[in-house]
Amino acid sequence: MIRRCIALSAVLLVGCAHGVRRETPTPGPALIAEARGATPGQLDSLWAAAETAHQREKWDDVVKVVQRFMLELPAGDARASKARLYLGDAYIGKHEYLDAAREFRRVSDENPLDPLAPDGLLRVGDAYAKLWRRPELDATYGQTALATYQELLSRYPGTEAAKQAQLRIGALDNLFAQKQFKSAQYYMRLKAYDSAILYLKDLVVSYPRAALVPEALVRLIRAYRGLSYVEDVQETCEYLRKYHPTYAPGTATCAGVAPPAAPAAPAS
């Protein structure tokens, strides 16, 4: 009886040892999804629901479905970047622009080689630009948007997103110019011409393609006249005639203003 028990115990021990040594197969995407609580079919259903909600602009539904989808998504799934864009679009639709910028930024930072990365970076800039709509307000978000568009031009030159970023930069430049112009107007009303001149000159130099540049030059001439700076009036009128010859207020402002005298030739 004792011998039989010993033999039975030995068999059981050998069987347990074999069970410990048995190799576990490496889990593929299907096993990973299953381990995390969703089958591939369930993931596909979530994705279809996210796309439908996005198309219908049901932003609360997009946030809810995409967040669930991202929790279940296995690493390396190609839909991750587009899901981040959907989530960012939803936050834009809900006017939660900082959350949108965060999601868009993750597309370019986490998957910089993804074809959607440039578009993600473009939308980061757009989200910050939406936070600065009035030029007279603090321009911090506008500066952040500008820096983001410039980053896009540097990282992804030649892409369609980069071309769009260049257009966005032009629009931002007009807003920055408006901010400078409003500050200059304030000082002009106070007849603080020196301060007005600083803002107007900075506008012309920093944003030369802004729509307000010709008018800024006219105001600059008026400020110079207020301080009796004759030579500065002449030089600014010459600049206005050269680069904005069809601007009627400039033509009227500079009527009768002679060009600066040419420097005398050195004596031989």
Tab-separated table of C-alpha atoms in Angstrom:
chain	number	residue	atom	x	y	z
A	1	MET	CA	0.000	0.000	0.000
A	2	ILE	CA	2.789	2.404	0.908
A	3	ARG	CA	4.639	1.591	-2.345
A	4	ARG	CA	1.521	2.342	-4.382
A	5	CYS	CA	1.114	5.783	-2.728
A	6	ILE	CA	4.758	6.623	-3.352
A	7	ALA	CA	4.455	5.633	-7.021
A	8	LEU	CA	1.256	7.655	-7.409
A	9	SER	CA	2.882	10.728	-5.827
A	10	ALA	CA	5.840	10.470	-8.200
A	11	VAL	CA	3.528	10.385	-11.205
A	12	LEU	CA	1.663	13.465	-9.957
A	13	LEU	CA	4.908	15.378	-9.364
A	14	VAL	CA	6.171	14.593	-12.853
A	15	GLY	CA	2.866	15.742	-14.330
A	16	CYS	CA	3.021	19.055	-12.411
A	17	ALA	CA	6.624	19.618	-13.468
A	18	HIS	CA	5.673	19.105	-17.108
A	19	GLY	CA	2.816	21.615	-16.654
A	20	VAL	CA	5.201	24.300	-15.317
A	21	ARG	CA	7.652	23.866	-18.183
A	22	ARG	CA	4.989	24.064	-20.878
A	23	GLU	CA	5.532	27.172	-23.112
A	24	THR	CA	2.772	29.787	-23.384
A	25	PRO	CA	2.233	30.991	-26.990
A	26	THR	CA	3.034	34.651	-27.718
A	27	PRO	CA	-0.281	36.542	-27.820
A	28	GLY	CA	-1.225	38.117	-31.135
A	29	PRO	CA	-3.511	41.159	-31.572
A	30	ALA	CA	-6.633	39.037	-31.178
A	31	LEU	CA	-5.441	37.580	-27.865
A	32	ILE	CA	-4.354	41.019	-26.612
A	33	ALA	CA	-7.728	42.542	-27.442
A	34	GLU	CA	-9.467	39.639	-25.775
A	35	ALA	CA	-7.293	39.988	-22.667
A	36	ARG	CA	-8.161	43.679	-22.445
A	37	GLY	CA	-11.868	42.999	-22.609
A	38	ALA	CA	-12.752	43.415	-26.298
A	39	THR	CA	-12.651	41.028	-29.220
A	40	PRO	CA	-11.513	42.226	-32.661
A	41	GLY	CA	-15.156	42.238	-33.721
A	42	GLN	CA	-16.099	44.428	-30.767
A	43	LEU	CA	-13.246	46.819	-31.617
A	44	ASP	CA	-14.524	47.058	-35.176
A	45	SER	CA	-18.018	47.824	-33.873
A	46	LEU	CA	-16.664	50.567	-31.608
A	47	TRP	CA	-14.722	52.040	-34.509
A	48	ALA	CA	-17.792	52.032	-36.750
A	49	ALA	CA	-19.759	53.776	-34.005
A	50	ALA	CA	-16.996	56.389	-33.634
A	51	GLU	CA	-16.949	57.099	-37.365
A	52	THR	CA	-20.740	57.422	-37.494
A	53	ALA	CA	-20.819	59.791	-34.507
A	54	HIS	CA	-18.026	61.865	-36.050
A	55	GLN	CA	-19.841	62.144	-39.383
A	56	ARG	CA	-23.013	63.232	-37.597
A	57	GLU	CA	-21.070	65.658	-35.357
A	58	LYS	CA	-22.426	64.017	-32.220
A	59	TRP	CA	-19.450	65.242	-30.231
A	60	ASP	CA	-20.391	63.842	-26.817
A	61	ASP	CA	-20.858	60.421	-28.399
A	62	VAL	CA	-17.510	60.729	-30.191
A	63	VAL	CA	-15.706	61.436	-26.920
A	64	LYS	CA	-17.374	58.537	-25.137
A	65	VAL	CA	-16.902	55.969	-27.903
A	66	VAL	CA	-13.368	56.963	-28.896
A	67	GLN	CA	-12.141	56.981	-25.308
A	68	ARG	CA	-13.501	53.446	-24.860
A	69	PHE	CA	-11.989	52.425	-28.196
A	70	MET	CA	-8.557	53.767	-27.211
A	71	LEU	CA	-8.667	51.897	-23.905
A	72	GLU	CA	-9.285	48.617	-25.731
A	73	LEU	CA	-6.987	49.267	-28.699
A	74	PRO	CA	-3.902	47.019	-28.961
A	75	ALA	CA	-0.514	48.656	-29.452
A	76	GLY	CA	0.398	49.327	-33.050
A	77	ASP	CA	-3.151	49.513	-34.388
A	78	ALA	CA	-3.186	51.801	-37.418
A	79	ARG	CA	-6.422	53.464	-36.308
A	80	ALA	CA	-4.852	55.137	-33.270
A	81	SER	CA	-3.864	58.383	-34.997
A	82	LYS	CA	-7.218	58.856	-36.684
A	83	ALA	CA	-8.967	58.132	-33.394
A	84	ARG	CA	-6.934	60.943	-31.771
A	85	LEU	CA	-7.995	63.282	-34.583
A	86	TYR	CA	-11.643	62.318	-34.070
A	87	LEU	CA	-11.310	63.002	-30.355
A	88	GLY	CA	-9.662	66.364	-31.007
A	89	ASP	CA	-12.403	67.280	-33.491
A	90	ALA	CA	-14.986	66.460	-30.845
A	91	TYR	CA	-13.316	68.765	-28.319
A	92	ILE	CA	-13.209	71.511	-30.949
A	93	GLY	CA	-16.928	70.992	-31.505
A	94	LYS	CA	-17.459	71.273	-27.739
A	95	HIS	CA	-15.276	74.442	-27.605
A	96	GLU	CA	-12.787	72.683	-25.330
A	97	TYR	CA	-9.790	73.899	-27.285
A	98	LEU	CA	-6.996	73.047	-24.864
A	99	ASP	CA	-8.179	69.439	-24.675
A	100	ALA	CA	-8.356	69.402	-28.465
A	101	ALA	CA	-4.802	70.725	-28.764
A	102	ARG	CA	-3.579	67.998	-26.416
A	103	GLU	CA	-5.149	65.215	-28.474
A	104	PHE	CA	-3.958	66.634	-31.796
A	105	ARG	CA	-0.438	67.065	-30.427
A	106	ARG	CA	-0.287	63.390	-29.473
A	107	VAL	CA	-0.773	62.407	-33.114
A	108	SER	CA	2.449	64.107	-34.231
A	109	ASP	CA	4.454	63.422	-31.071
A	110	GLU	CA	3.583	59.749	-30.606
A	111	ASN	CA	3.582	58.826	-34.311
A	112	PRO	CA	5.790	61.400	-36.093
A	113	LEU	CA	6.080	59.250	-39.229
A	114	ASP	CA	2.342	58.678	-39.518
A	115	PRO	CA	0.821	60.276	-42.653
A	116	LEU	CA	-1.667	62.018	-40.351
A	117	ALA	CA	1.048	63.627	-38.203
A	118	PRO	CA	1.280	66.877	-40.237
A	119	ASP	CA	-2.495	67.298	-40.104
A	120	GLY	CA	-2.439	66.701	-36.367
A	121	LEU	CA	0.127	69.479	-35.909
A	122	LEU	CA	-1.889	71.823	-38.137
A	123	ARG	CA	-4.927	71.255	-35.952
A	124	VAL	CA	-2.902	71.963	-32.814
A	125	GLY	CA	-2.213	75.424	-34.203
A	126	ASP	CA	-5.867	75.837	-35.180
A	127	ALA	CA	-7.011	74.977	-31.662
A	128	TYR	CA	-4.737	77.616	-30.115
A	129	ALA	CA	-5.739	80.160	-32.765
A	130	LYS	CA	-9.382	79.698	-31.771
A	131	LEU	CA	-8.446	80.758	-28.243
A	132	TRP	CA	-7.266	84.166	-29.541
A	133	ARG	CA	-10.055	85.753	-31.540
A	134	ARG	CA	-9.806	89.400	-30.432
A	135	PRO	CA	-6.530	91.200	-31.195
A	136	GLU	CA	-6.794	93.545	-28.225
A	137	LEU	CA	-6.642	90.612	-25.782
A	138	ASP	CA	-3.523	88.849	-24.530
A	139	ALA	CA	-1.775	87.262	-27.488
A	140	THR	CA	-0.199	84.281	-25.697
A	141	TYR	CA	-2.378	81.714	-27.466
A	142	GLY	CA	-1.819	83.487	-30.774
A	143	GLN	CA	1.933	83.243	-30.271
A	144	THR	CA	1.573	79.545	-29.437
A	145	ALA	CA	-0.457	78.994	-32.611
A	146	LEU	CA	2.198	80.809	-34.656
A	147	ALA	CA	4.995	78.734	-33.119
A	148	THR	CA	3.053	75.540	-33.882
A	149	TYR	CA	2.532	76.476	-37.534
A	150	GLN	CA	6.227	77.306	-37.833
A	151	GLU	CA	7.073	73.929	-36.275
A	152	LEU	CA	4.890	72.281	-38.903
A	153	LEU	CA	6.735	74.102	-41.699
A	154	SER	CA	10.031	72.908	-40.246
A	155	ARG	CA	9.074	69.280	-39.574
A	156	TYR	CA	6.873	68.565	-42.584
A	157	PRO	CA	7.859	70.945	-45.410
A	158	GLY	CA	6.084	70.511	-48.715
A	159	THR	CA	3.024	68.766	-47.271
A	160	GLU	CA	-0.507	69.999	-47.844
A	161	ALA	CA	-0.712	70.734	-44.110
A	162	ALA	CA	2.390	72.940	-44.397
A	163	LYS	CA	0.773	74.902	-47.229
A	164	GLN	CA	-2.294	75.448	-45.066
A	165	ALA	CA	-0.079	76.499	-42.156
A	166	GLN	CA	1.494	79.192	-44.326
A	167	LEU	CA	-1.951	80.624	-44.995
A	168	ARG	CA	-2.788	80.469	-41.289
A	169	ILE	CA	0.404	82.397	-40.499
A	170	GLY	CA	-0.732	85.161	-42.857
A	171	ALA	CA	-4.071	85.392	-41.045
A	172	LEU	CA	-2.325	85.519	-37.676
A	173	ASP	CA	0.019	88.247	-38.911
A	174	ASN	CA	-3.033	90.365	-39.694
A	175	LEU	CA	-4.286	89.881	-36.135
A	176	PHE	CA	-0.907	90.746	-34.642
A	177	ALA	CA	-0.800	93.846	-36.854
A	178	GLN	CA	-4.265	94.844	-35.638
A	179	LYS	CA	-3.081	94.547	-32.048
A	180	GLN	CA	-0.114	96.824	-32.738
A	181	PHE	CA	-2.315	99.260	-34.639
A	182	LYS	CA	-4.846	99.541	-31.815
A	183	SER	CA	-2.053	100.291	-29.351
A	184	ALA	CA	-0.677	102.962	-31.692
A	185	GLN	CA	-4.132	104.523	-32.048
A	186	TYR	CA	-4.414	104.784	-28.276
A	187	TYR	CA	-1.176	106.755	-28.046
A	188	MET	CA	-2.059	108.880	-31.050
A	189	ARG	CA	-5.244	110.012	-29.290
A	190	LEU	CA	-3.103	111.024	-26.315
A	191	LYS	CA	-0.685	112.803	-28.685
A	192	ALA	CA	2.043	110.554	-27.269
A	193	TYR	CA	3.631	110.384	-30.701
A	194	ASP	CA	6.902	108.766	-29.666
A	195	SER	CA	5.060	105.758	-28.245
A	196	ALA	CA	2.748	105.567	-31.267
A	197	ILE	CA	5.781	105.612	-33.587
A	198	LEU	CA	7.319	102.610	-31.794
A	199	TYR	CA	4.189	100.493	-32.324
A	200	LEU	CA	3.691	101.583	-35.930
A	201	LYS	CA	7.294	100.973	-36.952
A	202	ASP	CA	7.238	97.547	-35.311
A	203	LEU	CA	4.027	96.718	-37.201
A	204	VAL	CA	5.554	97.636	-40.566
A	205	VAL	CA	8.802	95.757	-39.905
A	206	SER	CA	7.358	92.643	-38.239
A	207	TYR	CA	4.273	92.153	-40.445
A	208	PRO	CA	5.159	93.675	-43.843
A	209	ARG	CA	2.439	91.713	-45.683
A	210	ALA	CA	-0.379	92.627	-43.294
A	211	ALA	CA	-3.330	94.455	-44.813
A	212	LEU	CA	-2.953	97.303	-42.314
A	213	VAL	CA	0.589	98.262	-43.369
A	214	PRO	CA	-0.383	101.120	-45.764
A	215	GLU	CA	-2.654	102.687	-43.137
A	216	ALA	CA	0.056	102.225	-40.493
A	217	LEU	CA	2.463	104.162	-42.728
A	218	VAL	CA	-0.058	107.000	-43.048
A	219	ARG	CA	-0.439	107.141	-39.256
A	220	LEU	CA	3.339	107.038	-38.916
A	221	ILE	CA	3.646	110.087	-41.177
A	222	ARG	CA	1.083	111.937	-39.042
A	223	ALA	CA	3.011	111.073	-35.895
A	224	TYR	CA	6.237	112.345	-37.451
A	225	ARG	CA	4.489	115.561	-38.406
A	226	GLY	CA	3.247	115.940	-34.845
A	227	LEU	CA	6.901	115.943	-33.768
A	228	SER	CA	8.063	118.032	-36.756
A	229	TYR	CA	10.328	115.219	-38.002
A	230	VAL	CA	10.574	116.475	-41.580
A	231	GLU	CA	13.147	113.973	-42.831
A	232	ASP	CA	11.221	111.039	-41.377
A	233	VAL	CA	8.072	112.285	-43.126
A	234	GLN	CA	9.958	112.420	-46.420
A	235	GLU	CA	11.479	108.948	-46.040
A	236	THR	CA	8.176	107.344	-45.023
A	237	CYS	CA	6.333	108.974	-47.926
A	238	GLU	CA	9.011	107.678	-50.271
A	239	TYR	CA	8.546	104.170	-48.860
A	240	LEU	CA	4.759	104.462	-49.190
A	241	ARG	CA	5.005	105.621	-52.813
A	242	LYS	CA	7.380	102.787	-53.665
A	243	TYR	CA	5.612	99.833	-52.084
A	244	HIS	CA	1.965	100.995	-51.962
A	245	PRO	CA	1.598	103.356	-54.913
A	246	THR	CA	-2.141	102.755	-55.386
A	247	TYR	CA	-3.136	103.450	-51.780
A	248	ALA	CA	-5.212	106.622	-52.151
A	249	PRO	CA	-4.993	107.890	-48.535
A	250	GLY	CA	-1.224	107.564	-48.779
A	251	THR	CA	-1.139	109.572	-52.001
A	252	ALA	CA	-3.208	112.326	-50.363
A	253	THR	CA	-1.121	112.304	-47.180
A	254	CYS	CA	2.128	112.633	-49.093
A	255	ALA	CA	0.908	115.221	-51.618
A	256	GLY	CA	3.460	117.991	-51.796
A	257	VAL	CA	6.061	116.070	-49.810
A	258	ALA	CA	9.328	116.156	-51.721
A	259	PRO	CA	11.559	113.064	-51.737
A	260	PRO	CA	14.633	113.178	-49.488
A	261	ALA	CA	17.518	115.120	-50.961
A	262	ALA	CA	20.201	112.974	-52.558
A	263	PRO	CA	23.498	112.971	-50.658
A	264	ALA	CA	26.073	115.386	-52.056
A	265	ALA	CA	28.783	113.877	-54.206
A	266	PRO	CA	32.172	113.740	-52.491
A	267	ALA	CA	34.580	116.494	-53.499
A	268	SER	CA	37.218	115.341	-55.953
